[in-house]
PDB file of C-alpha atoms and ligand atoms in Angstrom:
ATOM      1  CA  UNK A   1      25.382   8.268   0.075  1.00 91.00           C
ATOM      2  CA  UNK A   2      23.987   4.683   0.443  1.00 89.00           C
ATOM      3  CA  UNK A   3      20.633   4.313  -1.029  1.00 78.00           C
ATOM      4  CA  UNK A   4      19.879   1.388   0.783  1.00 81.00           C
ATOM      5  CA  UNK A   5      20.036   3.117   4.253  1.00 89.00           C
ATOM      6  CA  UNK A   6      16.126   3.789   3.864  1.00 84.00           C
ATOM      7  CA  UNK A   7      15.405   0.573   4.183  1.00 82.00           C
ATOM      8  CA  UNK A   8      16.852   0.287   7.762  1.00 88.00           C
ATOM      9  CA  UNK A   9      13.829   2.777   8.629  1.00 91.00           C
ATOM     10  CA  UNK A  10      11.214   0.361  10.496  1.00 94.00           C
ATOM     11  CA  UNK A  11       7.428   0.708   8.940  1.00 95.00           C
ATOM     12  CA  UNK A  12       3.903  -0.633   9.302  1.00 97.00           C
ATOM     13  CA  UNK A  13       1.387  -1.940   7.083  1.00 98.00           C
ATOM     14  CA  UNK A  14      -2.275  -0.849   6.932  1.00 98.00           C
ATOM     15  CA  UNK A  15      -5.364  -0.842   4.216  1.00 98.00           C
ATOM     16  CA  UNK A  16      -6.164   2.304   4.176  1.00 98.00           C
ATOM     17  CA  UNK A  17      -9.951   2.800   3.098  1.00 98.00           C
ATOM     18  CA  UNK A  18     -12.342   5.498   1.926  1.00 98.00           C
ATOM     19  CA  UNK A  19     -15.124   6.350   0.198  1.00 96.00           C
ATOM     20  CA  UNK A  20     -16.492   8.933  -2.388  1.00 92.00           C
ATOM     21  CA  UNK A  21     -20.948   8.911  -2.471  1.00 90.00           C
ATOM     22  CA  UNK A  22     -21.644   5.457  -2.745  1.00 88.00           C
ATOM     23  CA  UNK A  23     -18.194   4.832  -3.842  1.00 94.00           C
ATOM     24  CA  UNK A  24     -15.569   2.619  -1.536  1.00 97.00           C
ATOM     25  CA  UNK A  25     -12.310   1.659  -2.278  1.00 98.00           C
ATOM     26  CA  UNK A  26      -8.658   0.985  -0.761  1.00 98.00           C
ATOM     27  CA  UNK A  27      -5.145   0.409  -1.014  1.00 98.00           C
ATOM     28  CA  UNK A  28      -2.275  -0.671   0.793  1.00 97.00           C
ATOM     29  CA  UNK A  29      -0.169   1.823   2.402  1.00 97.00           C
ATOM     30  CA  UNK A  30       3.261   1.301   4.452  1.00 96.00           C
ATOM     31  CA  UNK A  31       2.816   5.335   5.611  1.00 96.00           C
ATOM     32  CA  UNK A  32       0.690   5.946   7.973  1.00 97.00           C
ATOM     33  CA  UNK A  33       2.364   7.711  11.480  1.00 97.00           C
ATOM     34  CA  UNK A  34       1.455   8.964  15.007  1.00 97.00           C
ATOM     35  CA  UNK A  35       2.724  12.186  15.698  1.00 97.00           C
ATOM     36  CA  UNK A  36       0.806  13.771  18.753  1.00 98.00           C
ATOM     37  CA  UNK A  37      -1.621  12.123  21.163  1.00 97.00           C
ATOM     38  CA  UNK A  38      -3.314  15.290  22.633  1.00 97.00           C
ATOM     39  CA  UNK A  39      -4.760  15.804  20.326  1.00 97.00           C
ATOM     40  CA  UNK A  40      -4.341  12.541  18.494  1.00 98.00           C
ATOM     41  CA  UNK A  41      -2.995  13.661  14.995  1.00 98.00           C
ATOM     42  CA  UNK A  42      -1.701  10.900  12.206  1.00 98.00           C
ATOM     43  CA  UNK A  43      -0.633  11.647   8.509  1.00 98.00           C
ATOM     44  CA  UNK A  44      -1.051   9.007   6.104  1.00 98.00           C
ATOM     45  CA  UNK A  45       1.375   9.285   2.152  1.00 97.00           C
ATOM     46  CA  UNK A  46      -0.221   8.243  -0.647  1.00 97.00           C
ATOM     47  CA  UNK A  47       0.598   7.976  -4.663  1.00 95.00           C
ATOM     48  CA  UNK A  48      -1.089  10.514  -6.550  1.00 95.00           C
ATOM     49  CA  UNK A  49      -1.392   7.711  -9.381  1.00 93.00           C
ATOM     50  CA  UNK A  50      -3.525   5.630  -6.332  1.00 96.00           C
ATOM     51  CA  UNK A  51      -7.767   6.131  -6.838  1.00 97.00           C
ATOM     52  CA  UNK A  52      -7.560   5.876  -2.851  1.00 98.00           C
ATOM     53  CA  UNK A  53      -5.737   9.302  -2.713  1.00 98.00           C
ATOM     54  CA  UNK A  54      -8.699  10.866  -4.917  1.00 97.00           C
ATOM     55  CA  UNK A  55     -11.245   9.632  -3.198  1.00 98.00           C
ATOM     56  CA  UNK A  56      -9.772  11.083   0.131  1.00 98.00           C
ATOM     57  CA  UNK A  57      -9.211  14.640  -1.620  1.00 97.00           C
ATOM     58  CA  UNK A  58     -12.506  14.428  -2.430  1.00 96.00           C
ATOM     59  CA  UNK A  59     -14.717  13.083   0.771  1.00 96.00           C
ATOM     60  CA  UNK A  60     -11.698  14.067   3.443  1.00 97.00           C
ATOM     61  CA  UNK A  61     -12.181  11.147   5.334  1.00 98.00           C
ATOM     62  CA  UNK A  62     -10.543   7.581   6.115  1.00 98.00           C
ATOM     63  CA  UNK A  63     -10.242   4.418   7.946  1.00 98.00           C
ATOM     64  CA  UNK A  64      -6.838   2.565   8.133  1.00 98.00           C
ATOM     65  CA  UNK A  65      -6.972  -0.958   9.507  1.00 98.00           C
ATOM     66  CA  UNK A  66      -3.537  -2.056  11.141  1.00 98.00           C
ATOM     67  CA  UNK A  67      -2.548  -5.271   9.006  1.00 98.00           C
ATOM     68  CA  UNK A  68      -1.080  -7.979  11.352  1.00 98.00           C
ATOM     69  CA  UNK A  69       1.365 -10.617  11.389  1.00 98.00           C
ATOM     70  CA  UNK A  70      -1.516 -13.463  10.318  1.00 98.00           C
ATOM     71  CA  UNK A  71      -2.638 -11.288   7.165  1.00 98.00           C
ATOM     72  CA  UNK A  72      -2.203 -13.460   3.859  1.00 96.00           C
ATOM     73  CA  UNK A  73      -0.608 -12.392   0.569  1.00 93.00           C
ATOM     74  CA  UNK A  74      -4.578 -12.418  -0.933  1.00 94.00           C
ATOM     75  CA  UNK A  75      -5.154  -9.171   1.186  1.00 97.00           C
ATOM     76  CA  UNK A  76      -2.224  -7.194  -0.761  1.00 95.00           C
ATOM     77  CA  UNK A  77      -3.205  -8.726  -3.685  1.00 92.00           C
ATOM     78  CA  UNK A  78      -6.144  -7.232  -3.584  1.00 96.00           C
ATOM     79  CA  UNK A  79      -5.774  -3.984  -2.690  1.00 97.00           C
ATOM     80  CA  UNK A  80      -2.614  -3.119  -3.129  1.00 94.00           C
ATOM     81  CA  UNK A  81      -1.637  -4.472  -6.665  1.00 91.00           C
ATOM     82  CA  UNK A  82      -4.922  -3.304  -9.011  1.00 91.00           C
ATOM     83  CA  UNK A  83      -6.710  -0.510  -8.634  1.00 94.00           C
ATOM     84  CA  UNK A  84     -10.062   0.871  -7.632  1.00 96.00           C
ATOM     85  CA  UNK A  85      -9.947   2.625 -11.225  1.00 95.00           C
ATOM     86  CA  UNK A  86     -10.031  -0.494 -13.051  1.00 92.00           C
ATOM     87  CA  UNK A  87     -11.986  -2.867 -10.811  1.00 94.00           C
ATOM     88  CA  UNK A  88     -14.570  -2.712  -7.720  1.00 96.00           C
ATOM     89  CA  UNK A  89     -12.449  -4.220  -4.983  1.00 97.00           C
ATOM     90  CA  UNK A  90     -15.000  -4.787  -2.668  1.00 96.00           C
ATOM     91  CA  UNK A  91     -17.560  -6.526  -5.453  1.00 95.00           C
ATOM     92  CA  UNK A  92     -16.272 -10.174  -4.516  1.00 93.00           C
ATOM     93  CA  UNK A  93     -14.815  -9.810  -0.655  1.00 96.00           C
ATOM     94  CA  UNK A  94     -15.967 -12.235   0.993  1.00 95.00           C
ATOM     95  CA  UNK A  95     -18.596 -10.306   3.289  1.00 94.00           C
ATOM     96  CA  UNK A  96     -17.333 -11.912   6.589  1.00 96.00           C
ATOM     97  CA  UNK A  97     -14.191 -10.123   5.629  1.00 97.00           C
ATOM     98  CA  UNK A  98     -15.185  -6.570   6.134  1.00 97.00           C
ATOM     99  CA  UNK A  99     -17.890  -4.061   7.881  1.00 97.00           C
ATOM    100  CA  UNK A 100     -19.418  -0.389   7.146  1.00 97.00           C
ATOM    101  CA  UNK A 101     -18.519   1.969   9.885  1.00 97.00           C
ATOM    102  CA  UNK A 102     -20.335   4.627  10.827  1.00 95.00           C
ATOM    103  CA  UNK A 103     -18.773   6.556   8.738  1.00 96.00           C
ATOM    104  CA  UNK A 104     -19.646   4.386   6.091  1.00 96.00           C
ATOM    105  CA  UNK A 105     -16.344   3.329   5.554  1.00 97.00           C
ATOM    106  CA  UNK A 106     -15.065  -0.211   5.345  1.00 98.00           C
ATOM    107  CA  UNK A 107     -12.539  -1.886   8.046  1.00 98.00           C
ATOM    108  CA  UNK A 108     -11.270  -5.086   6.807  1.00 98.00           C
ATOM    109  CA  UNK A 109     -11.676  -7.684   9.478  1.00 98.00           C
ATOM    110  CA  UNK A 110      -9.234 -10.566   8.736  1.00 97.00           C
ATOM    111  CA  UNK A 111      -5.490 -10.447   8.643  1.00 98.00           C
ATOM    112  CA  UNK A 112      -5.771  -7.502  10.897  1.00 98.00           C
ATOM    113  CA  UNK A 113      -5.765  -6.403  14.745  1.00 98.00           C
ATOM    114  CA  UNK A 114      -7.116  -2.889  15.085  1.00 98.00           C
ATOM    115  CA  UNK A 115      -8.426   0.202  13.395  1.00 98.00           C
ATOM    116  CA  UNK A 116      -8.101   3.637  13.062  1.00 98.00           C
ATOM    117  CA  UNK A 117     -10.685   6.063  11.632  1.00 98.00           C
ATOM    118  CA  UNK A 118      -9.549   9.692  10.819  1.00 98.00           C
ATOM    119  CA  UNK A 119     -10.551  13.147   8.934  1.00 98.00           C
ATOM    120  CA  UNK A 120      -8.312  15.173   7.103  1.00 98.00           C
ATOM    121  CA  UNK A 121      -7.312  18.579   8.673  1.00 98.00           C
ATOM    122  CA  UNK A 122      -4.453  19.281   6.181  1.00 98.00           C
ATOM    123  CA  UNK A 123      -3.235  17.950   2.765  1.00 98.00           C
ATOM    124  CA  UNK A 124       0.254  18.949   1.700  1.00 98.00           C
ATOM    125  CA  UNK A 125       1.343  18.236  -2.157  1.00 98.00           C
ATOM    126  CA  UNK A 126       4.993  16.061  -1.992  1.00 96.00           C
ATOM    127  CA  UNK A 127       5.096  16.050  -5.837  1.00 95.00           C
ATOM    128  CA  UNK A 128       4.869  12.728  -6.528  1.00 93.00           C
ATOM    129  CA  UNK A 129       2.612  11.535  -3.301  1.00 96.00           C
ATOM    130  CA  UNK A 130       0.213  13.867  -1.360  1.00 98.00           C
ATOM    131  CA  UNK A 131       0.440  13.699   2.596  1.00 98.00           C
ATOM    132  CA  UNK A 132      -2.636  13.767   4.158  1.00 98.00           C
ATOM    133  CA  UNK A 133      -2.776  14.842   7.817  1.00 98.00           C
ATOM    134  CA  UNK A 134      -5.810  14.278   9.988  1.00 98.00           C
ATOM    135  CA  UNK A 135      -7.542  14.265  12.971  1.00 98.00           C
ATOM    136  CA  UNK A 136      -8.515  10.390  14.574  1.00 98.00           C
ATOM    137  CA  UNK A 137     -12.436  10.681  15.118  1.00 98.00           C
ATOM    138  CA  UNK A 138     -12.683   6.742  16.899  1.00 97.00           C
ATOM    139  CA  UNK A 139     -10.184   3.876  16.833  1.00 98.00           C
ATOM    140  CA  UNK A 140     -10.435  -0.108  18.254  1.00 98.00           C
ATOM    141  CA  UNK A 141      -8.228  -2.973  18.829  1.00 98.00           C
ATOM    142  CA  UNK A 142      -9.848  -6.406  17.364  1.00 97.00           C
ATOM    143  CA  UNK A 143      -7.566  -8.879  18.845  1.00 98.00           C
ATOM    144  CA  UNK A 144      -3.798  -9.012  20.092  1.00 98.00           C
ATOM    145  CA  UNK A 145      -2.122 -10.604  16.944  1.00 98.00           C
ATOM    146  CA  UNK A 146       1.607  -8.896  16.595  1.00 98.00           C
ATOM    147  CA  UNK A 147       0.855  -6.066  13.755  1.00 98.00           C
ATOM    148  CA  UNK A 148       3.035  -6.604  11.002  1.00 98.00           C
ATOM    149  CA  UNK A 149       5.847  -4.570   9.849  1.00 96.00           C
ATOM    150  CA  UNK A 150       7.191  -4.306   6.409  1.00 92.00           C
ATOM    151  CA  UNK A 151      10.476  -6.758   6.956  1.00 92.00           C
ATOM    152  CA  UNK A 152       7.502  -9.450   7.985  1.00 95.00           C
ATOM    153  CA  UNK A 153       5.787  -8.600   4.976  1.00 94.00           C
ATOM    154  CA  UNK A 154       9.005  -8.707   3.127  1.00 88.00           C
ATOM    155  CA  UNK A 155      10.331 -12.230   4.944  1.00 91.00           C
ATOM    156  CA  UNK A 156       6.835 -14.339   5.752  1.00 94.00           C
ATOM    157  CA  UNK A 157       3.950 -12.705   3.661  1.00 94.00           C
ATOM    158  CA  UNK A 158       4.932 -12.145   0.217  1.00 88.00           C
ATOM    159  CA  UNK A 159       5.983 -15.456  -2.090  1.00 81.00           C
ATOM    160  CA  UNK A 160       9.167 -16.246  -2.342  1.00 79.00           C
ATOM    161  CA  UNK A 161      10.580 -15.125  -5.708  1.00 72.00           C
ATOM    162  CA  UNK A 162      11.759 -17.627  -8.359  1.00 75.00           C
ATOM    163  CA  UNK A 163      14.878 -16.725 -10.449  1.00 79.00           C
ATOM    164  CA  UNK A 164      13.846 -16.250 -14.028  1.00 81.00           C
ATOM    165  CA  UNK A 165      15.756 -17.206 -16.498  1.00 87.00           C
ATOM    166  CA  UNK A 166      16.801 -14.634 -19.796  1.00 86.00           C
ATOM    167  CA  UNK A 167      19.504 -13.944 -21.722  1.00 89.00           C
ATOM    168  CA  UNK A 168      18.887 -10.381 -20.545  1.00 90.00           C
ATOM    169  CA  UNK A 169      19.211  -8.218 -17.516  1.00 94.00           C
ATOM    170  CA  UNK A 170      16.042  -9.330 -15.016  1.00 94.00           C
ATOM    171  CA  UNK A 171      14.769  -6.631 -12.577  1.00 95.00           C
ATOM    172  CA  UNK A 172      12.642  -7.439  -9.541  1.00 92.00           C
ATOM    173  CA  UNK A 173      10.573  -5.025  -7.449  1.00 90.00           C
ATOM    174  CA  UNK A 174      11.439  -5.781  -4.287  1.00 86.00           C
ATOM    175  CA  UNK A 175       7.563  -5.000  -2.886  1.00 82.00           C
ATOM    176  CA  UNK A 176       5.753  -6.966  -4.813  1.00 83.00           C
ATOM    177  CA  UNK A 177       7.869  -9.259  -7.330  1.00 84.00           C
ATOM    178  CA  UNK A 178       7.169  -8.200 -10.748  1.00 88.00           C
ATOM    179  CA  UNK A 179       9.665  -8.963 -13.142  1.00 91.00           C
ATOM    180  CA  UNK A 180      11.127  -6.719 -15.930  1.00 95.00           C
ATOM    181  CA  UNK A 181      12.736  -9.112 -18.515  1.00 94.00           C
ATOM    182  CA  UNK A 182      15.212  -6.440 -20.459  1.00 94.00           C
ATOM    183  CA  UNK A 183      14.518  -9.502 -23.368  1.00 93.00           C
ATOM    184  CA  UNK A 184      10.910  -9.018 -23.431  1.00 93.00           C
ATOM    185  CA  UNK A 185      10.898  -5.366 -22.907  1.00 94.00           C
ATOM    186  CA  UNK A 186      10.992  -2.436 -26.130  1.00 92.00           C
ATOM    187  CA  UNK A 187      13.215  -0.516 -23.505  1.00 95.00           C
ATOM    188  CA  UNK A 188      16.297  -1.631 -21.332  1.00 95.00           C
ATOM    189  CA  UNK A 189      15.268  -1.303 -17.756  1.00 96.00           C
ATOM    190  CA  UNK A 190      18.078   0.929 -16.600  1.00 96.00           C
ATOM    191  CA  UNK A 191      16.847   3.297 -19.463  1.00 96.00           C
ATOM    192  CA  UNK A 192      13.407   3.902 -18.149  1.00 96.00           C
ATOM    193  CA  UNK A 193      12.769   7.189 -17.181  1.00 95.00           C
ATOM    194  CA  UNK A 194      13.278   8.217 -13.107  1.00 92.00           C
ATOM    195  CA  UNK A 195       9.280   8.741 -12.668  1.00 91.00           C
ATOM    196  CA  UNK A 196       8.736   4.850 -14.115  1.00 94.00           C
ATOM    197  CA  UNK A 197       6.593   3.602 -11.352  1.00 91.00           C
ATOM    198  CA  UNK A 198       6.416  -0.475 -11.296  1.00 91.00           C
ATOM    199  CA  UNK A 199       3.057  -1.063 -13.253  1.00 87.00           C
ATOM    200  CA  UNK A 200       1.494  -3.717  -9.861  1.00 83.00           C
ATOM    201  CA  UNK A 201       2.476  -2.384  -7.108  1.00 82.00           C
ATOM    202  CA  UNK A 202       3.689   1.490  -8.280  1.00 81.00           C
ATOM    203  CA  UNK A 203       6.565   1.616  -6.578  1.00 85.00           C
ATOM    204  CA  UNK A 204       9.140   3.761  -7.953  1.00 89.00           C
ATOM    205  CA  UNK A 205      12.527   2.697  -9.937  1.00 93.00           C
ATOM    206  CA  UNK A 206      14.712   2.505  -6.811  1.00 91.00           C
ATOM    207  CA  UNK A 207      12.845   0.066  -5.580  1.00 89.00           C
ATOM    208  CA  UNK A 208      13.623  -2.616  -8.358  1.00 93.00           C
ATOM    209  CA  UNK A 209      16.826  -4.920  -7.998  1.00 91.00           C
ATOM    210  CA  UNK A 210      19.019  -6.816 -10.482  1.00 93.00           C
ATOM    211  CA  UNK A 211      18.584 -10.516 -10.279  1.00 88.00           C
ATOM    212  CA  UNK A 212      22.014 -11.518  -9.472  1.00 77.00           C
TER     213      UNK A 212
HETATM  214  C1  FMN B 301       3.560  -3.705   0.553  1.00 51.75           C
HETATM  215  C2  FMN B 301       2.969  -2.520  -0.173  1.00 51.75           C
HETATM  216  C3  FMN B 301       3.141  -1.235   0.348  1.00 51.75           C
HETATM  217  C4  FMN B 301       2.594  -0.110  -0.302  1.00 51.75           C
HETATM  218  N1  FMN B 301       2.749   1.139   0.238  1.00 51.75           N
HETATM  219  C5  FMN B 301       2.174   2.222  -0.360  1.00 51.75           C
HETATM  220  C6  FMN B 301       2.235   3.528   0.253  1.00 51.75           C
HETATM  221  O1  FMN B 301       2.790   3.729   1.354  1.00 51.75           O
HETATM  222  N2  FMN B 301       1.652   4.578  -0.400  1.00 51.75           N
HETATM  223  C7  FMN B 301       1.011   4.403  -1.583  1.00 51.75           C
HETATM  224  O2  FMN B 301       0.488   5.374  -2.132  1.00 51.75           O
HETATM  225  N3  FMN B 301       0.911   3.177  -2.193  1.00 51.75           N
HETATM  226  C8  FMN B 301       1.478   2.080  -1.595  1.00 51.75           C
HETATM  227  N4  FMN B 301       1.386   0.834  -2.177  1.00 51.75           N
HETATM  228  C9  FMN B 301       0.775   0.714  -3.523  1.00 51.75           C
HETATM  229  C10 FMN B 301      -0.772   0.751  -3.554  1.00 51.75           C
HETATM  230  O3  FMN B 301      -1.331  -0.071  -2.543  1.00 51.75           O
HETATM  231  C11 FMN B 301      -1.227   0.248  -4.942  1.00 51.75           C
HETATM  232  O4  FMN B 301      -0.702   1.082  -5.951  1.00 51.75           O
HETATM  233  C12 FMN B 301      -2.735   0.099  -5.095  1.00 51.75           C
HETATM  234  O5  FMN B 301      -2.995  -0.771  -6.182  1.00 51.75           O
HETATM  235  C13 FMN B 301      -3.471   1.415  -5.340  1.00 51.75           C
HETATM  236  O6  FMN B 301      -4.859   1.144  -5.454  1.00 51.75           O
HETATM  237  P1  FMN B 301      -5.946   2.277  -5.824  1.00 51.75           P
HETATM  238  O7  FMN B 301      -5.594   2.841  -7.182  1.00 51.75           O
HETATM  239  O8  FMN B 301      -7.255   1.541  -5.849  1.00 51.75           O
HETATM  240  O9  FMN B 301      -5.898   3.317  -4.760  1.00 51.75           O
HETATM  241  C14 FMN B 301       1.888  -0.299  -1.529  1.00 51.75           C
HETATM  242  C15 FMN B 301       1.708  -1.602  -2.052  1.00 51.75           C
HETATM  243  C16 FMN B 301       2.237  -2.706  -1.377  1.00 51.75           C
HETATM  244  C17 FMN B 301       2.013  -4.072  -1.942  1.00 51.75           C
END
């Protein structure tokens, strides 16, 4: 079986917001999916380990805003590599950046081309991620920009990684480039258990590679 054939699999890339009270928050997600029009149904995947998938367990509802192709790296730097647990991402965005929908939800407004706002009908526990599947309740396009998929991401968006140098094994996470030095490290990389999540981005294990 070739591991790597997952990667052939063609994905967007959205923030996906919500909000608890007078709570907001969001993360980046690369899983959200159309799967009937009449009525229009999506399903969004999200880490268990993510505050974002609390919050929607908790208030049911969502926005996602569809990232396009003129997003910066800023914009998955801050929401998809910290998390709403440890710091308010919303305290310093740049107001011009964002708005309150009705729902009282944020849509982020720059590096992005449309939105999508949704309520959950269903929730179904994947072990490590819950699937949430839900209902849209409005949606909008804000301007024509290509939306960007996760090879862009992958190719244009995220910095271009610079070889480190060790007398050890170096592992990169191939989402967001964090490095695990075997030198610096108590335990050898390949010895960390299957569940090890990468500590910025969580992504799991599989998605590390060797620096050649
Ligand atoms: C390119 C990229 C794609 C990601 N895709 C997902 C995803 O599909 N599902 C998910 O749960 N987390 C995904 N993440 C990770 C979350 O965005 C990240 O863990 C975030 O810090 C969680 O924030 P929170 O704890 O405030 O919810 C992705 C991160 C990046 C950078």
């Amino acid at each position: 079986m070739n591991e790597k054939t997952m990667q052939k699999v063609t994905y967007g890339l959205y923030v996906l917001t919500t909000k608890e009270g007078e709570k907001i928050n969001g993360c980046i997600i690369n899983t959200m999916t159309q799967h009937t029009t009449t009525p229009n149904i999506i399903s969004i995947t999200v880490n268990k380990q993510n505050y974002t998938e609390e919050l929607i367990k908790k208030s049911g509802e969502f926005n996602v805003s569809i990232i396009d192709e003129t997003a910066k790296f800023d914009l998955f730097k801050r929401f998809g590599f910290q998390s709403g647990r440890d710091v308010d991402k919303f305290a310093d965005f740049d107001e011009s950046e964002y708005k309150i929908l009705e729902n009282n939800i944020p849509i982020i407004l720059k590096g992005v081309n449309s939105y999508v706002s949704a309520e959950v009908i269903e929730s179904m526990d994947m072990g490590t991620h819950t699937l949430f599947i839900a209902k849209v309740t409005d949606m909008d396009i804000i301007n024509d920009n290509n939306s960007a998929s996760y090879a862009y991401y992958h190719a244009n968006i995220k910095p271009k990684k610079e070889e480190v140098k060790s007398k050890g094994k170096v592992w990169v996470c191939k989402i967001c480039g964090y490095v695990y030095d075997d030198e610096k490290e108590a335990v050898p990389f390949e010895e960390l258990p299957d569940d090890w999540v990468c500590p910025l981005c969580k992504h799991p294990k599989s998605d590390f590679e060797l620096q050649e």
